[in-house]
Coordinates of C-alpha atoms (C1' of nucleotides) in Angstrom, one line a residue:
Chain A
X1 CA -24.9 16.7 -15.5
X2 CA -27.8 15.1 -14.3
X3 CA -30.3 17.8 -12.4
X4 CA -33.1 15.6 -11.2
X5 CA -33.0 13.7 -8.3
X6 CA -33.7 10.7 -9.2
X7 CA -31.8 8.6 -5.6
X8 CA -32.1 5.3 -6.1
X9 CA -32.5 2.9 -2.9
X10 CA -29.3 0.6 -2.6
X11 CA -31.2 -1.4 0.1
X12 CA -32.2 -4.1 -2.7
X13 CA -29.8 -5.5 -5.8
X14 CA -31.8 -5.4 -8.8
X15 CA -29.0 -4.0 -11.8
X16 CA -25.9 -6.8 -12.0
X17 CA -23.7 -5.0 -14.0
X18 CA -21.5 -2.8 -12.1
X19 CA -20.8 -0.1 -14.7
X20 CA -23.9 0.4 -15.3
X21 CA -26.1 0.6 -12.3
X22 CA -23.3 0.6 -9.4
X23 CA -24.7 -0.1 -6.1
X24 CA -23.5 -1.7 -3.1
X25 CA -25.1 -3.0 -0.2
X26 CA -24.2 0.7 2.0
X27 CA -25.5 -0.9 5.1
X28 CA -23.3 -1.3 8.2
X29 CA -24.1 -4.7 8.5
X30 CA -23.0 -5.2 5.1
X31 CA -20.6 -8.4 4.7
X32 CA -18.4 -6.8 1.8
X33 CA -18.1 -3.7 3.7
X34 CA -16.7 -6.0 7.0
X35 CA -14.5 -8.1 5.5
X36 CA -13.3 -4.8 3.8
X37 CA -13.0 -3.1 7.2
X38 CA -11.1 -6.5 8.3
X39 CA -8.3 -7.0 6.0
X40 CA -7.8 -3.0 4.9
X41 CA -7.0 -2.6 8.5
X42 CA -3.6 -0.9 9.6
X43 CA -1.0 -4.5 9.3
X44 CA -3.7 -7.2 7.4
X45 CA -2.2 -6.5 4.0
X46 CA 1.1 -6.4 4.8
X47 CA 1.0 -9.8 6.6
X48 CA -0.8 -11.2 3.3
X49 CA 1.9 -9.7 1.2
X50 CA 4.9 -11.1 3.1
X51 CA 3.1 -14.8 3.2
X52 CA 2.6 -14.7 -0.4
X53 CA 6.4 -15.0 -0.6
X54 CA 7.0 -18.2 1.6
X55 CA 6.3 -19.4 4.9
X56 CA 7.0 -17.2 8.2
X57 CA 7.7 -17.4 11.5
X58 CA 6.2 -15.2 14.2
X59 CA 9.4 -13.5 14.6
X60 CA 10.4 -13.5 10.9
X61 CA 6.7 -11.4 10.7
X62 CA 7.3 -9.3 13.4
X63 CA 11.5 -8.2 12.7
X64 CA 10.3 -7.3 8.7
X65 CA 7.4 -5.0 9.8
X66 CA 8.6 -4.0 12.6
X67 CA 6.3 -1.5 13.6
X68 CA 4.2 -3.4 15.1
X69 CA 3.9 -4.1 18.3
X70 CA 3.8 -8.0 19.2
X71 CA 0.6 -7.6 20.7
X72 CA -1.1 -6.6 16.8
X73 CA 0.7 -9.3 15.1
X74 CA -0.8 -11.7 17.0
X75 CA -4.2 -10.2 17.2
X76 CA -3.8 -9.6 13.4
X77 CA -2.5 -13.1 12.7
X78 CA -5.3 -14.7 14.8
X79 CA -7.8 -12.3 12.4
X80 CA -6.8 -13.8 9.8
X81 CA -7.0 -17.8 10.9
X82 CA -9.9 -16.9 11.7
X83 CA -11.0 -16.0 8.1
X84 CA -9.3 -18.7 6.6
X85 CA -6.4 -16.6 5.2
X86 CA -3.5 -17.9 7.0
X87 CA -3.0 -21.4 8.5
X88 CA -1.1 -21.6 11.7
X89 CA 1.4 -24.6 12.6
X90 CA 2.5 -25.1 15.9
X91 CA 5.7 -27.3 16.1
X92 CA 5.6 -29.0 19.8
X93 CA 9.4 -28.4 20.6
X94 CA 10.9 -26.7 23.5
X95 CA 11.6 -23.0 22.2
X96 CA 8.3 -22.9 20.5
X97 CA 8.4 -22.7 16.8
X98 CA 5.1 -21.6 15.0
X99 CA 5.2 -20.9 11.7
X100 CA 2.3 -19.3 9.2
X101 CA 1.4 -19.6 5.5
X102 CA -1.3 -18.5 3.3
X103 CA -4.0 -20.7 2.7
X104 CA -5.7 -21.1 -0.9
X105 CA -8.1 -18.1 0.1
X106 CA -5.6 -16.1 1.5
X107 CA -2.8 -15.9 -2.2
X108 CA -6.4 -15.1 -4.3
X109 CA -6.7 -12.4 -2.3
X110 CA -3.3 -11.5 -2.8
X111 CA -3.5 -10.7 -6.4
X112 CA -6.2 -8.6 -6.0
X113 CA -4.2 -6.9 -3.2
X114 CA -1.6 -6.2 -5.6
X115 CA -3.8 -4.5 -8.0
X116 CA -4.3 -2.2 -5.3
X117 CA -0.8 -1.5 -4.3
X118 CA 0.1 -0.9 -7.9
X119 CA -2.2 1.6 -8.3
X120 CA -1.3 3.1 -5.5
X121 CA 2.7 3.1 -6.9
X122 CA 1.4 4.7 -9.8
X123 CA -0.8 7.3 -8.8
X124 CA 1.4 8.3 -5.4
X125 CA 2.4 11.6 -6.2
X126 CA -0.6 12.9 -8.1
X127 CA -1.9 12.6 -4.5
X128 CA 0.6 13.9 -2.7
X129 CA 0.9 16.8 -5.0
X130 CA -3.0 17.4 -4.8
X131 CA -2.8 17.7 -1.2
X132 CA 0.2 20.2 -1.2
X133 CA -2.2 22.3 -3.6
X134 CA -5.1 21.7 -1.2
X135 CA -3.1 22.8 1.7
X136 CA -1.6 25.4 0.2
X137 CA -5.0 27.2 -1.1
X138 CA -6.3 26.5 2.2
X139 CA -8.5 29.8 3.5
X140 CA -9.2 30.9 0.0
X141 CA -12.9 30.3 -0.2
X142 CA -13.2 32.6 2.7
X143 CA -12.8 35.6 0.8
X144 CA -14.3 33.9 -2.5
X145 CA -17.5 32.9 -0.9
X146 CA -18.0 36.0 0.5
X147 CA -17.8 37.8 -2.4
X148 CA -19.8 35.4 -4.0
X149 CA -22.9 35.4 -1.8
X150 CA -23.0 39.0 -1.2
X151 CA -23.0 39.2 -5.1
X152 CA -25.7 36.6 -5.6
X153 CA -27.8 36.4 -2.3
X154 CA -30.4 38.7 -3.5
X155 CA -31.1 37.2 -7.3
X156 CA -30.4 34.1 -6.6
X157 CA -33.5 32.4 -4.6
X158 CA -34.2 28.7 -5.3
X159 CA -36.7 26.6 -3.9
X160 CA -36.0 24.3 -1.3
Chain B
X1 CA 4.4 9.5 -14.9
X2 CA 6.1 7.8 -11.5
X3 CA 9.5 7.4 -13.0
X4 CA 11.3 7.9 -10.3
X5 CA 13.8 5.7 -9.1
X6 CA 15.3 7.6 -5.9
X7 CA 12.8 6.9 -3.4
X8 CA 12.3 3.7 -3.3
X9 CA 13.8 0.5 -2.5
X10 CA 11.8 -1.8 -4.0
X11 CA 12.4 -2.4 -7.7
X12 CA 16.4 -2.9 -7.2
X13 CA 16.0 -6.7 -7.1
X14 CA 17.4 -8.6 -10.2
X15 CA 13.8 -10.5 -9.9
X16 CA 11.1 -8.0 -10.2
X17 CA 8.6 -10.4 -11.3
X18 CA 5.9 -9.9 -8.0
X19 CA 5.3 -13.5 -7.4
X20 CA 9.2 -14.6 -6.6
X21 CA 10.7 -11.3 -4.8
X22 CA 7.6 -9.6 -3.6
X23 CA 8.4 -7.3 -1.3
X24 CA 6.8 -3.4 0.1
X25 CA 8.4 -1.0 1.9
X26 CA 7.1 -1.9 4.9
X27 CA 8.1 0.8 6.5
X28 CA 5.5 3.0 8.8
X29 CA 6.1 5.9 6.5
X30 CA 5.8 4.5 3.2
X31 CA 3.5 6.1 1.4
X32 CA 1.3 3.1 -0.1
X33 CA 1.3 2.8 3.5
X34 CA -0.5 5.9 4.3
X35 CA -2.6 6.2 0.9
X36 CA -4.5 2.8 1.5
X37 CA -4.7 3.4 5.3
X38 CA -7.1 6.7 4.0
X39 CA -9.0 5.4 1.0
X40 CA -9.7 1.9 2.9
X41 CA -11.2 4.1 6.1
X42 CA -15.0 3.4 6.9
X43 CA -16.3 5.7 4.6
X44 CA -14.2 6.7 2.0
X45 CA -14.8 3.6 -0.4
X46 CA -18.3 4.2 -0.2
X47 CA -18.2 7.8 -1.4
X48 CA -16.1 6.6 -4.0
X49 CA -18.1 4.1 -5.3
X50 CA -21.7 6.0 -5.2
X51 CA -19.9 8.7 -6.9
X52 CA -18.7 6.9 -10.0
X53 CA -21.8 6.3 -10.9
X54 CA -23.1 10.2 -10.4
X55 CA -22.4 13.4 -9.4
X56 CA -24.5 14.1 -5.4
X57 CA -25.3 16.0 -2.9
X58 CA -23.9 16.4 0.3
X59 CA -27.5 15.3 1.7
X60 CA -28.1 13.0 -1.1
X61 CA -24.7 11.1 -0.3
X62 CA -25.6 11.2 3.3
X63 CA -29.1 9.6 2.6
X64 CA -28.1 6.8 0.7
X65 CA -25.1 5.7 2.9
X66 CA -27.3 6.4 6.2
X67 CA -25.1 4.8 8.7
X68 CA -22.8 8.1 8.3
X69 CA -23.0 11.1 10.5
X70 CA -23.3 14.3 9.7
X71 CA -19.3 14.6 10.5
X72 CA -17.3 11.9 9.1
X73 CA -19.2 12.6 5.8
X74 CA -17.8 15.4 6.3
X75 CA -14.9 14.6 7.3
X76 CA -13.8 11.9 4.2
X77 CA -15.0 14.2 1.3
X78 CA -12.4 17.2 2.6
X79 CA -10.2 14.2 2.7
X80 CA -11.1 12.8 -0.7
X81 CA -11.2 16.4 -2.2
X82 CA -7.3 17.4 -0.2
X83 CA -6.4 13.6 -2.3
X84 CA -7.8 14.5 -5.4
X85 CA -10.3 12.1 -5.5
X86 CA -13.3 14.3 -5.5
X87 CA -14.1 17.9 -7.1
X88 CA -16.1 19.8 -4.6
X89 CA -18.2 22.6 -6.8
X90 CA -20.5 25.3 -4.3
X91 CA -23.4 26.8 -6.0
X92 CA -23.7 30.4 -4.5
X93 CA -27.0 30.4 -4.2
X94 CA -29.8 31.1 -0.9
X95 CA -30.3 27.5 -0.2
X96 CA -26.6 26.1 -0.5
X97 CA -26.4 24.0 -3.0
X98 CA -23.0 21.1 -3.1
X99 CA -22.1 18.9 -5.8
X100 CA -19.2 16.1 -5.0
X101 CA -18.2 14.7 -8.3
X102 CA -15.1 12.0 -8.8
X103 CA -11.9 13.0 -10.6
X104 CA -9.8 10.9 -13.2
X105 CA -7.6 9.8 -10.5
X106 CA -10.8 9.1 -8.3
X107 CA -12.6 7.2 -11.5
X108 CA -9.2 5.4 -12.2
X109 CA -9.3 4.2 -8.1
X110 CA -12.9 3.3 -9.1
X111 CA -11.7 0.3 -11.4
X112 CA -9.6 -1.3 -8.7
X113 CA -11.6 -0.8 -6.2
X114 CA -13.9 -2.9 -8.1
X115 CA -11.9 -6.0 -8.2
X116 CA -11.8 -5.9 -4.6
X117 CA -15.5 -5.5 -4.0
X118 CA -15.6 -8.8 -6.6
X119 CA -13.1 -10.8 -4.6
X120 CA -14.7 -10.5 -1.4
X121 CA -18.6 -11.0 -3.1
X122 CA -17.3 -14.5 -4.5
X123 CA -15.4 -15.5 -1.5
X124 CA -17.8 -13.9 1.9
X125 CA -19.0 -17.5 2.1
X126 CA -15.7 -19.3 2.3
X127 CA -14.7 -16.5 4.9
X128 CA -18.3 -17.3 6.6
X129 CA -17.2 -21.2 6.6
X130 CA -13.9 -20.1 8.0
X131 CA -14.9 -18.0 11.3
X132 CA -17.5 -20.6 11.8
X133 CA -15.4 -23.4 12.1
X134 CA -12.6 -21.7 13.9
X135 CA -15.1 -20.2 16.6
X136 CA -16.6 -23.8 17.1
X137 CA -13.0 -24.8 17.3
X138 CA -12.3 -22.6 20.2
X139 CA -10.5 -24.4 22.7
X140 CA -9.8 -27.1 21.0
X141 CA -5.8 -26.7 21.6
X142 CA -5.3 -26.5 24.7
X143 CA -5.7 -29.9 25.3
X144 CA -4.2 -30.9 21.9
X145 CA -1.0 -28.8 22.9
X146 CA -0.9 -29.7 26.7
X147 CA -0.5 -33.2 25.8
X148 CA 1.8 -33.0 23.0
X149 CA 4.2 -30.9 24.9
X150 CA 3.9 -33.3 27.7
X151 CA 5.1 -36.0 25.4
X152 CA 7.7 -34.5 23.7
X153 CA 9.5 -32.1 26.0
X154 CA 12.3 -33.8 26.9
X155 CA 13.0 -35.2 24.0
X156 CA 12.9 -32.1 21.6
X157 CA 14.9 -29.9 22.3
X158 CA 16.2 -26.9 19.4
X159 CA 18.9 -24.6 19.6
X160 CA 18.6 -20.8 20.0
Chain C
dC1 C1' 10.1 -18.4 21.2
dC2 C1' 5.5 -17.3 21.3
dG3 C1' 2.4 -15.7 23.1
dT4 C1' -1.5 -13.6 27.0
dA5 C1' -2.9 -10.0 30.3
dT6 C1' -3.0 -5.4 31.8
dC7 C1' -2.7 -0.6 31.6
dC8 C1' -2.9 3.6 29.3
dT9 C1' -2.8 6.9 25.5
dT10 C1' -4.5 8.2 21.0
dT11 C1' -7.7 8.2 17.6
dC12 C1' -12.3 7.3 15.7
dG13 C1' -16.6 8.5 15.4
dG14 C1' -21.6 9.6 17.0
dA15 C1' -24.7 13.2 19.3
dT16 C1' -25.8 17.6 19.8
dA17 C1' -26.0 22.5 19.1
dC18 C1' -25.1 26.4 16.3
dT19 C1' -24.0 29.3 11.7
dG20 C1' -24.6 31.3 7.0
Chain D
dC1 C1' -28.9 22.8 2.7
dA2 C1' -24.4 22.3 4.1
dG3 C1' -21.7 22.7 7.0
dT4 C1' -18.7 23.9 11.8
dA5 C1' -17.7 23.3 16.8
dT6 C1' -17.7 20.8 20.9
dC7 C1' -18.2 17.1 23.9
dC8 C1' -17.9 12.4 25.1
dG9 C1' -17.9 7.3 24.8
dA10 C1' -15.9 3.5 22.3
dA11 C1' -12.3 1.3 20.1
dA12 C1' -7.5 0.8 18.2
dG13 C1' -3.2 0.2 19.3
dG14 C1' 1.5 0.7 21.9
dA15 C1' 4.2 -0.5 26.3
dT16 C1' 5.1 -3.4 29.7
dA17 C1' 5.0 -7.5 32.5
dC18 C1' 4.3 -12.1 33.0
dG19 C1' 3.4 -17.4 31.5
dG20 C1' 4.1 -22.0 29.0

DNA sequence: CCGTATCCTTTCGGATACTG
DNA sequence: CAGTATCCGAAAGGATACGG
């Protein structure tokens, strides 16, 4: 493993390729890491999803998620006008009918969104059985790191 | 692995081709659910990404993300490491010494993770373009809709 | 039907102080 | 160095009531 600590400063991009020298911008006002924040949020991707299909209505959205509160839909909805992902038609008839699709922008994302979903199908219970051994060893390194330091403390003097 | 078939609902439909039946469990306890709601938090794709391209420090990770606190750092590596994302090794020695290193499954998030970074570097500007012209549109409907309703209420009328 | 406005609870997350 | 513990403000998000 590398020893030396060599930290590189992500504040600049100088390397392109990501496998090689991976770096993002790790600043909060970093425009990857908001749009992130926006459409990762807790209904975003499920709206995107169920557009990708076909058209919905505002109540179609709200009876198949239907965890959500009206209040989120439409704050979540109105998100996602405003970044371009959804386009909103309002139909000027008595019973208001509004009905909302995914614009260009919004089904590119949506592939990429699957992506993510199907690794997340795949890979489900490798997490789900990592946490069950997390939680179940939970405590140990009390007794282990005692042992260990009170083994080790007195030989084992590096530099800060 | 994942070949289940007992938990979910999802792949029964005679089209399982994403693009005509697409469809999640959309339900508040499905676990895709609750896996992207903890790997898309503030933090956590961060750690994930500065780790692929090295094994760090606790302080080095802290450095070189600098908007983090003490805390949430923290906080999302025991979450990464109770996921099985990240292998937490403790050197016992005077001056503690912590190395954070991804796992296969965290590398093999790593790749899709990726693609999502990509999307949202080629397409910040269009969402830019988007928020810009829907902010300067602000108030554009109300009298848009106050005068089409006007005109068309008693004419338009739809069934329940 | 499709919202908006208000209230209120829960959670997130930073600041600070202390430990080994 | 690498945490843990506590406090507290900010923000997310649900419940409810009301409006067009």
């Amino acid at each position: 493993m590398a020893e030396d600590g060599t930290s590189k400063s992500l504040g600049h991009h100088e390397g392109t390729d990501w496998n090689d020298a991976f770096q993002w911008d790790v600043r909060e006002d970093c425009e990857v890491r908001q749009i992130l924040d926006r459409i990762a949020d807790k209904w975003s991707l499920l709206v995107i999803a169920l557009l990708d299909d076909r058209t919905m209505r505002f109540t179609e959205l709200k009876r198949m998620i239907d965890g959500v509160s009206q209040r989120m839909l439409t704050v979540t909805l109105r998100q996602l006008e405003r970044d371009g992902m959804v386009e909103r038609t309002v139909h000027p008839i008595v019973p208001p009918r509004v009905d909302y699709a995914l614009t260009e922008l919004g089904r590119s994302l949506h592939a990429t969104v699957q992506s993510f979903v199907l690794w997340t199908e795949q890979h489900q219970e490798d997490i789900a059985e990592a946490r069950s051994r997390y939680d179940r060893d939970a405590g140990r390194l009390a007794d282990a790191e005692t042992a260990a330091t009170g083994a080790t403390a007195a030989t084992a003097i590096a530099a800060g």
